[in-house]
């Protein structure tokens, strides 16, 4: 069964048609990628799935349930987590507090017990802390920075903290918006390993937008290609890679062999 | 020099005071607060009471503005709601003082939530302007709802009674206001160890990613308004009991600016900041008065310049701190502390 | 019939005030468009302008026209000074901090004025013609009438300046896209200074007109709060919106003050503000802010 499904989604801003009847899906337990040239509508699609944009037509389904009418916090509560292309951490907080925020939807402490930090509030805080330490902080190897303010961290680590925060939600579907953009080779490899481990150990479905073709080809099970707001191809990475329409979309007309090589990520990132 | 404090459990690491040193200092603080009335004269006790009231209100405003990022210029007006509620209940029902205080804080909370509604639609600066409007509208109510507020004549409040004793003088009132202040400040500190406090900070730092984490923005914004105005209402009620008389001019817009200045000077978004700011800003006018007294032999009508000088100094403090020390006194305090942590191995 | 005439008279007085709101609103929008600063000290700048005029004309006994010129120059200088000393160092800071800085500035200016001239109310020297004006059977107070005329003329001049003058074009370009303006060789810091200077002059002028209608006291600064309502109702970044909202609010205020009682003037405007914020927060003519992810 498809875990997350987008059916015929259309989204326009004023006169600009950002998405045109886009249908994509993410299989349970799989890693699915959405790729496409700049301005193809990938991030708009993510924002529509999260509930920030109100599409004019179409629907979003999570676990066989139509969530199109829900606001972002409700979708989060149902198990939809995401990261942002340009990191959206809370800069005034420590790494630990950022990650704890991920557990917000799973906690219940009310105002009165919070003010006195008595019984339930205290127990819940400690339970969450233990769980985060064990499952997230150890897992992503960020125990050395837990008390540091996020603003002071290097870019690669910030991306990892953002992933940690999303994992603390214990999501069903994890949406990653360009998880390795702007990283060096080593950081990319780390992140790829983490994503694969997440799938192994967390029992989540991963949907990601990514520019780095090498990474997409290496770790994804399924790829959707978006161009000018339309899905132009979908399938296994190798199939998509060979699709002439995809090649055209990416590079316009040109020498086919070089283009193929560039898509494979052999001649440097495009 | 201190190099670390090992902990055995996450519970210990999540504690409000994480090191023995912190516990020691907190203990010393409580003991000095308890001993203070036996050493200070009435004037200094009066100041201590006033400072405590301002700490309560500033801490409330800090929760709203410093932690949640919703600028409010209505804090004094919400204090007014608390004060008038207490005054009315005191005159008409004769209920015990703590019932009145809670009712006052409750009424202020209701007012705060109502005037917080624009925060669901508008952010930051627009909101600040909406709270100015709130403050004018409440002022209007205080002046014109004569049957309840007695208009410009104002209202008188009898001192609170505890077991037949009236807490009329600062040395008695101290025992009422300081414990309330300590409890409310600890409450605020606790709040930011839990999910609710974190949600507030998340809204301040980046409201969009807050909502993607499942934080329902309207709920938490209004909750922040509610808490801030509860603190304001409590402070206002205590103010009414302390001074024994209120009128519509007791809680002007300038007082809201004063409180905003307090959290800017003290340090926004830290509990310590609200405390330090309230102390500093309450003592500043006193210091100015002292300075003007010194000048009086040399300047004619020296006392006349007190009020404008005070207004000017408030402004200078706001501008100066925002320009040169935007994290306020709390940050200076942190630097001093760090110096001693590393002492004598300072690099 | 008597009722109708009275209504028209009240409305015309309101329009007089409305002209001043619009004029001060233009000063506010000028600063906002160029520098994205919400200047809460605009009322205080206006008050300082009025006091400068008072000090020059009554204190130093200068002829009124010379006093006006110097007061305008003083207002412009004040704008320049504030921009250079306080606003520019805050560039790039959180807009809320900058906003709070202007609150502090307002406080400093009030304190300064009270220190020099005390808080007692004063009378501005007469400089507007004071013969009563009759439009048919309708009597109009001369001060609001002439204020309106002057405000309209000044606004007209500024609209033309924005349109055709080089500096005006630079201002508009900076307002639209600071980065692009910089790249086109526009000296953006100078544009900032220019905006604050012009706003300071406009505010000073409005202050003198207002002072001659309402009398002079530090309470003139409260006028700034109503101007804030005007710019929000009109739309922070829209000159036509502010002009219309200024007239509208002047009119409503005058009606509320006359028919309901003076204490309702502010209540009505602030209630209107809350309604606008709830229903249409970007104002009648402003551009809604698009949330970027």
Tab-separated table of N, CA, C and O in Angstrom, chain A residues 50 52 72-73 76 80 82 84 86-93 96-97 100-102 104-105 107-111 114-117 121-122 124-126 129-130 133 147 165 169, chain B residues 7 10-11 13-15 18 183-184 186-188 190-199 201-217 220 223 227 231:
chain	number	residue	atom	x	y	z
A	50	UNK	N	2.861	19.517	3.306
A	50	UNK	CA	2.878	19.900	4.721
A	50	UNK	C	1.641	20.680	5.127
A	50	UNK	O	1.340	20.790	6.299
A	52	UNK	N	1.142	24.077	4.064
A	52	UNK	CA	1.338	25.528	4.058
A	52	UNK	C	0.610	26.179	2.896
A	52	UNK	O	0.122	27.289	3.002
A	72	UNK	N	-1.160	22.502	9.032
A	72	UNK	CA	0.138	21.856	9.268
A	72	UNK	C	0.273	21.147	10.629
A	72	UNK	O	0.745	20.027	10.657
A	73	UNK	N	-0.129	21.775	11.747
A	73	UNK	CA	0.083	21.081	13.018
A	73	UNK	C	-0.666	19.752	13.111
A	73	UNK	O	-0.160	18.795	13.677
A	76	UNK	N	1.231	17.203	11.224
A	76	UNK	CA	2.390	16.777	12.004
A	76	UNK	C	1.962	15.753	13.047
A	76	UNK	O	2.630	14.739	13.250
A	80	UNK	N	3.514	13.270	10.046
A	80	UNK	CA	4.199	13.813	8.880
A	80	UNK	C	5.291	14.768	9.369
A	80	UNK	O	4.987	15.792	9.973
A	82	UNK	N	9.088	16.887	8.530
A	82	UNK	CA	9.883	17.344	7.396
A	82	UNK	C	11.068	18.197	7.840
A	82	UNK	O	11.114	18.708	8.952
A	84	UNK	N	13.696	21.430	6.133
A	84	UNK	CA	13.579	22.506	5.161
A	84	UNK	C	14.862	22.652	4.357
A	84	UNK	O	15.947	22.320	4.835
A	86	UNK	N	16.352	25.454	3.399
A	86	UNK	CA	17.264	26.383	4.068
A	86	UNK	C	17.020	26.317	5.564
A	86	UNK	O	16.439	27.208	6.146
A	87	UNK	N	17.493	25.239	6.135
A	87	UNK	CA	17.422	24.946	7.571
A	87	UNK	C	16.523	25.882	8.394
A	87	UNK	O	16.735	27.090	8.434
A	88	UNK	N	15.532	25.301	9.029
A	88	UNK	CA	14.636	26.118	9.850
A	88	UNK	C	14.710	25.669	11.300
A	88	UNK	O	13.734	25.232	11.876
A	89	UNK	N	15.891	25.796	11.870
A	89	UNK	CA	16.035	25.486	13.293
A	89	UNK	C	15.705	26.730	14.105
A	89	UNK	O	15.649	27.832	13.579
A	90	UNK	N	15.514	26.527	15.407
A	90	UNK	CA	15.247	27.657	16.287
A	90	UNK	C	16.584	28.137	16.818
A	90	UNK	O	17.200	27.506	17.664
A	91	UNK	N	17.010	29.278	16.322
A	91	UNK	CA	18.387	29.689	16.546
A	91	UNK	C	18.673	30.090	17.982
A	91	UNK	O	19.809	30.066	18.422
A	92	UNK	N	17.626	30.449	18.708
A	92	UNK	CA	17.851	30.872	20.089
A	92	UNK	C	17.965	29.719	21.071
A	92	UNK	O	18.137	29.933	22.255
A	93	UNK	N	17.851	28.483	20.581
A	93	UNK	CA	17.817	27.351	21.504
A	93	UNK	C	19.015	26.441	21.324
A	93	UNK	O	19.670	26.443	20.290
A	96	UNK	N	19.676	20.383	22.083
A	96	UNK	CA	18.777	19.503	22.827
A	96	UNK	C	17.345	20.032	22.816
A	96	UNK	O	16.391	19.285	22.580
A	97	UNK	N	17.185	21.329	23.064
A	97	UNK	CA	15.831	21.894	23.088
A	97	UNK	C	15.185	21.820	21.713
A	97	UNK	O	13.985	21.580	21.598
A	100	UNK	N	14.016	18.322	21.403
A	100	UNK	CA	12.855	18.094	22.274
A	100	UNK	C	11.584	18.646	21.647
A	100	UNK	O	10.501	18.102	21.828
A	101	UNK	N	11.731	19.766	20.916
A	101	UNK	CA	10.543	20.335	20.275
A	101	UNK	C	9.915	19.343	19.317
A	101	UNK	O	8.705	19.360	19.090
A	102	UNK	N	10.762	18.493	18.743
A	102	UNK	CA	10.217	17.477	17.855
A	102	UNK	C	9.234	16.577	18.574
A	102	UNK	O	8.295	16.053	17.966
A	104	UNK	N	7.120	17.454	20.642
A	104	UNK	CA	5.974	18.233	21.128
A	104	UNK	C	4.640	17.513	20.941
A	104	UNK	O	3.829	17.436	21.849
A	105	UNK	N	4.445	16.982	19.748
A	105	UNK	CA	3.124	16.389	19.479
A	105	UNK	C	2.874	15.134	20.296
A	105	UNK	O	1.733	14.695	20.412
A	107	UNK	N	3.664	14.796	23.471
A	107	UNK	CA	3.616	15.065	24.905
A	107	UNK	C	2.332	15.792	25.252
A	107	UNK	O	1.679	16.372	24.391
A	108	UNK	N	1.979	15.763	26.528
A	108	UNK	CA	0.666	16.239	26.939
A	108	UNK	C	0.685	17.247	28.078
A	108	UNK	O	-0.358	17.735	28.458
A	109	UNK	N	1.847	17.522	28.656
A	109	UNK	CA	1.890	18.384	29.831
A	109	UNK	C	1.031	19.638	29.657
A	109	UNK	O	1.162	20.351	28.672
A	110	UNK	N	0.172	19.891	30.631
A	110	UNK	CA	-0.677	21.082	30.569
A	110	UNK	C	-0.012	22.245	31.283
A	110	UNK	O	1.027	22.090	31.936
A	111	UNK	N	-0.644	23.411	31.170
A	111	UNK	CA	-0.050	24.635	31.697
A	111	UNK	C	0.183	24.568	33.202
A	111	UNK	O	1.237	24.938	33.695
A	114	UNK	N	2.975	22.407	34.216
A	114	UNK	CA	4.223	22.950	33.683
A	114	UNK	C	4.761	24.046	34.598
A	114	UNK	O	5.954	24.147	34.840
A	115	UNK	N	3.858	24.881	35.130
A	115	UNK	CA	4.296	26.007	35.952
A	115	UNK	C	4.984	25.524	37.229
A	115	UNK	O	5.875	26.177	37.740
A	116	UNK	N	4.549	24.378	37.750
A	116	UNK	CA	5.163	23.903	39.009
A	116	UNK	C	6.152	22.790	38.754
A	116	UNK	O	6.839	22.371	39.655
A	117	UNK	N	6.188	22.277	37.517
A	117	UNK	CA	7.109	21.197	37.183
A	117	UNK	C	6.923	20.050	38.159
A	117	UNK	O	7.871	19.507	38.705
A	121	UNK	N	4.475	16.618	34.643
A	121	UNK	CA	5.363	17.421	33.796
A	121	UNK	C	6.790	16.905	33.899
A	121	UNK	O	7.477	16.690	32.902
A	122	UNK	N	7.215	16.677	35.148
A	122	UNK	CA	8.586	16.248	35.388
A	122	UNK	C	8.828	14.873	34.768
A	122	UNK	O	9.801	14.664	34.044
A	124	UNK	N	7.266	13.404	32.399
A	124	UNK	CA	7.235	13.428	30.943
A	124	UNK	C	8.535	13.993	30.385
A	124	UNK	O	9.104	13.448	29.435
A	125	UNK	N	9.035	15.077	30.998
A	125	UNK	CA	10.289	15.668	30.519
A	125	UNK	C	11.411	14.637	30.570
A	125	UNK	O	12.209	14.516	29.634
A	126	UNK	N	11.478	13.916	31.669
A	126	UNK	CA	12.591	12.978	31.828
A	126	UNK	C	12.440	11.799	30.868
A	126	UNK	O	13.413	11.343	30.265
A	129	UNK	N	13.427	13.026	27.493
A	129	UNK	CA	14.870	13.227	27.437
A	129	UNK	C	15.581	11.897	27.232
A	129	UNK	O	16.462	11.766	26.376
A	130	UNK	N	15.187	10.886	28.012
A	130	UNK	CA	15.829	9.583	27.903
A	130	UNK	C	15.655	9.005	26.514
A	130	UNK	O	16.597	8.524	25.883
A	133	UNK	N	17.754	10.884	23.965
A	133	UNK	CA	19.170	10.549	24.093
A	133	UNK	C	19.451	9.193	23.454
A	133	UNK	O	20.396	9.027	22.689
A	147	UNK	N	24.399	20.598	24.176
A	147	UNK	CA	24.123	21.828	24.937
A	147	UNK	C	24.531	23.089	24.168
A	147	UNK	O	24.515	24.182	24.709
A	165	UNK	N	15.579	16.527	14.873
A	165	UNK	CA	14.322	17.090	15.348
A	165	UNK	C	13.135	16.404	14.687
A	165	UNK	O	12.145	16.087	15.335
A	169	UNK	N	9.989	13.392	16.347
A	169	UNK	CA	8.523	13.344	16.204
A	169	UNK	C	8.048	11.902	16.065
A	169	UNK	O	6.850	11.661	16.062
B	7	UNK	N	26.836	14.166	36.246
B	7	UNK	CA	25.486	13.837	36.720
B	7	UNK	C	25.213	12.359	36.485
B	7	UNK	O	25.713	11.755	35.550
B	10	UNK	N	19.316	11.571	33.963
B	10	UNK	CA	18.755	12.653	33.165
B	10	UNK	C	17.928	13.579	34.031
B	10	UNK	O	17.843	14.772	33.771
B	11	UNK	N	17.307	13.019	35.085
B	11	UNK	CA	16.527	13.865	35.988
B	11	UNK	C	17.419	14.964	36.552
B	11	UNK	O	17.026	16.131	36.620
B	13	UNK	N	20.062	16.154	35.199
B	13	UNK	CA	20.472	17.055	34.136
B	13	UNK	C	19.339	17.974	33.708
B	13	UNK	O	19.567	19.007	33.095
B	14	UNK	N	18.118	17.579	34.016
B	14	UNK	CA	16.966	18.405	33.650
B	14	UNK	C	16.558	19.342	34.784
B	14	UNK	O	15.553	20.037	34.685
B	15	UNK	N	17.291	19.326	35.889
B	15	UNK	CA	16.873	20.114	37.047
B	15	UNK	C	16.991	21.605	36.782
B	15	UNK	O	17.731	22.035	35.900
B	18	UNK	N	21.365	23.087	38.188
B	18	UNK	CA	22.016	21.836	37.833
B	18	UNK	C	23.286	21.559	38.621
B	18	UNK	O	23.811	20.469	38.569
B	183	UNK	N	7.326	32.682	44.002
B	183	UNK	CA	6.570	31.567	43.424
B	183	UNK	C	6.320	31.811	41.933
B	183	UNK	O	6.501	30.918	41.094
B	184	UNK	N	5.944	33.048	41.589
B	184	UNK	CA	5.612	33.309	40.190
B	184	UNK	C	6.848	33.278	39.299
B	184	UNK	O	6.797	32.823	38.157
B	186	UNK	N	9.525	31.436	39.904
B	186	UNK	CA	9.875	30.021	39.757
B	186	UNK	C	8.940	29.349	38.757
B	186	UNK	O	9.359	28.511	37.955
B	187	UNK	N	7.664	29.729	38.811
B	187	UNK	CA	6.703	29.179	37.848
B	187	UNK	C	7.149	29.473	36.418
B	187	UNK	O	7.155	28.590	35.562
B	188	UNK	N	7.554	30.718	36.190
B	188	UNK	CA	7.997	31.088	34.837
B	188	UNK	C	9.230	30.296	34.444
B	188	UNK	O	9.336	29.801	33.320
B	190	UNK	N	10.112	27.374	35.501
B	190	UNK	CA	9.689	25.997	35.232
B	190	UNK	C	9.072	25.857	33.855
B	190	UNK	O	9.294	24.882	33.151
B	191	UNK	N	8.273	26.854	33.530
B	191	UNK	CA	7.556	26.799	32.260
B	191	UNK	C	8.509	26.529	31.105
B	191	UNK	O	8.202	25.782	30.176
B	192	UNK	N	9.694	27.132	31.175
B	192	UNK	CA	10.612	27.009	30.044
B	192	UNK	C	11.482	25.758	30.117
B	192	UNK	O	12.414	25.598	29.352
B	193	UNK	N	11.148	24.874	31.045
B	193	UNK	CA	11.777	23.556	31.024
B	193	UNK	C	10.843	22.558	30.363
B	193	UNK	O	11.173	21.385	30.252
B	194	UNK	N	9.649	23.004	29.988
B	194	UNK	CA	8.664	22.054	29.484
B	194	UNK	C	8.279	22.375	28.047
B	194	UNK	O	8.706	23.371	27.479
B	195	UNK	N	7.429	21.524	27.504
B	195	UNK	CA	7.019	21.645	26.107
B	195	UNK	C	6.347	22.984	25.821
B	195	UNK	O	6.487	23.531	24.730
B	196	UNK	N	5.624	23.523	26.806
B	196	UNK	CA	4.907	24.772	26.550
B	196	UNK	C	5.886	25.921	26.348
B	196	UNK	O	5.788	26.688	25.387
B	197	UNK	N	6.850	26.011	27.244
B	197	UNK	CA	7.853	27.059	27.111
B	197	UNK	C	8.635	26.931	25.809
B	197	UNK	O	8.897	27.911	25.125
B	198	UNK	N	8.987	25.689	25.481
B	198	UNK	CA	9.729	25.493	24.227
B	198	UNK	C	8.886	25.912	23.031
B	198	UNK	O	9.395	26.489	22.076
B	199	UNK	N	7.589	25.623	23.101
B	199	UNK	CA	6.724	26.021	21.989
B	199	UNK	C	6.723	27.542	21.846
B	199	UNK	O	6.743	28.074	20.731
B	201	UNK	N	9.143	29.662	22.590
B	201	UNK	CA	10.404	30.096	21.975
B	201	UNK	C	10.409	29.744	20.489
B	201	UNK	O	10.886	30.500	19.655
B	202	UNK	N	9.840	28.578	20.177
B	202	UNK	CA	9.793	28.160	18.775
B	202	UNK	C	8.995	29.169	17.958
B	202	UNK	O	9.381	29.529	16.846
B	203	UNK	N	7.896	29.662	18.525
B	203	UNK	CA	7.079	30.633	17.798
B	203	UNK	C	7.866	31.915	17.587
B	203	UNK	O	7.821	32.532	16.523
B	204	UNK	N	8.630	32.305	18.607
B	204	UNK	CA	9.433	33.523	18.465
B	204	UNK	C	10.492	33.357	17.381
B	204	UNK	O	10.654	34.204	16.518
B	205	UNK	N	11.198	32.221	17.422
B	205	UNK	CA	12.339	32.051	16.530
B	205	UNK	C	11.919	31.792	15.097
B	205	UNK	O	12.567	32.247	14.163
B	206	UNK	N	10.868	31.025	14.894
B	206	UNK	CA	10.508	30.659	13.527
B	206	UNK	C	9.134	30.022	13.547
B	206	UNK	O	9.007	28.817	13.738
B	207	UNK	N	8.105	30.830	13.359
B	207	UNK	CA	6.770	30.282	13.603
B	207	UNK	C	6.374	29.225	12.580
B	207	UNK	O	5.613	28.316	12.891
B	208	UNK	N	6.948	29.313	11.365
B	208	UNK	CA	6.555	28.322	10.370
B	208	UNK	C	7.063	26.938	10.729
B	208	UNK	O	6.321	25.956	10.690
B	209	UNK	N	8.330	26.848	11.147
B	209	UNK	CA	8.773	25.503	11.498
B	209	UNK	C	8.130	25.049	12.796
B	209	UNK	O	8.008	23.852	13.033
B	210	UNK	N	7.689	25.991	13.626
B	210	UNK	CA	6.947	25.571	14.816
B	210	UNK	C	5.684	24.828	14.398
B	210	UNK	O	5.359	23.778	14.947
B	211	UNK	N	4.992	25.347	13.403
B	211	UNK	CA	3.727	24.713	13.060
B	211	UNK	C	3.966	23.375	12.374
B	211	UNK	O	3.133	22.475	12.464
B	212	UNK	N	5.114	23.214	11.709
B	212	UNK	CA	5.395	21.936	11.076
B	212	UNK	C	5.744	20.883	12.125
B	212	UNK	O	5.680	19.682	11.877
B	213	UNK	N	6.093	21.337	13.319
B	213	UNK	CA	6.359	20.383	14.397
B	213	UNK	C	5.099	20.073	15.190
B	213	UNK	O	5.151	19.427	16.229
B	214	UNK	N	3.977	20.578	14.723
B	214	UNK	CA	2.722	20.250	15.384
B	214	UNK	C	2.314	21.237	16.453
B	214	UNK	O	1.456	20.939	17.269
B	215	UNK	N	2.944	22.416	16.464
B	215	UNK	CA	2.557	23.424	17.453
B	215	UNK	C	1.442	24.278	16.869
B	215	UNK	O	1.629	24.932	15.840
B	216	UNK	N	0.301	24.257	17.530
B	216	UNK	CA	-0.846	25.013	17.038
B	216	UNK	C	-0.648	26.465	17.433
B	216	UNK	O	-0.805	26.840	18.597
B	217	UNK	N	-0.295	27.315	16.451
B	217	UNK	CA	0.121	28.682	16.774
B	217	UNK	C	-0.937	29.478	17.537
B	217	UNK	O	-0.613	30.093	18.543
B	220	UNK	N	-1.068	28.600	21.270
B	220	UNK	CA	0.080	28.976	22.094
B	220	UNK	C	0.263	30.483	22.180
B	220	UNK	O	0.698	31.002	23.204
B	223	UNK	N	-2.174	31.510	24.694
B	223	UNK	CA	-1.748	31.057	26.015
B	223	UNK	C	-0.683	31.999	26.562
B	223	UNK	O	-0.693	32.362	27.740
B	227	UNK	N	-0.929	34.075	30.003
B	227	UNK	CA	0.016	34.018	31.120
B	227	UNK	C	0.528	35.422	31.433
B	227	UNK	O	0.561	35.846	32.586
B	231	UNK	N	0.035	37.434	35.004
B	231	UNK	CA	1.097	38.050	35.808
B	231	UNK	C	0.830	39.539	36.001
B	231	UNK	O	1.002	40.080	37.086
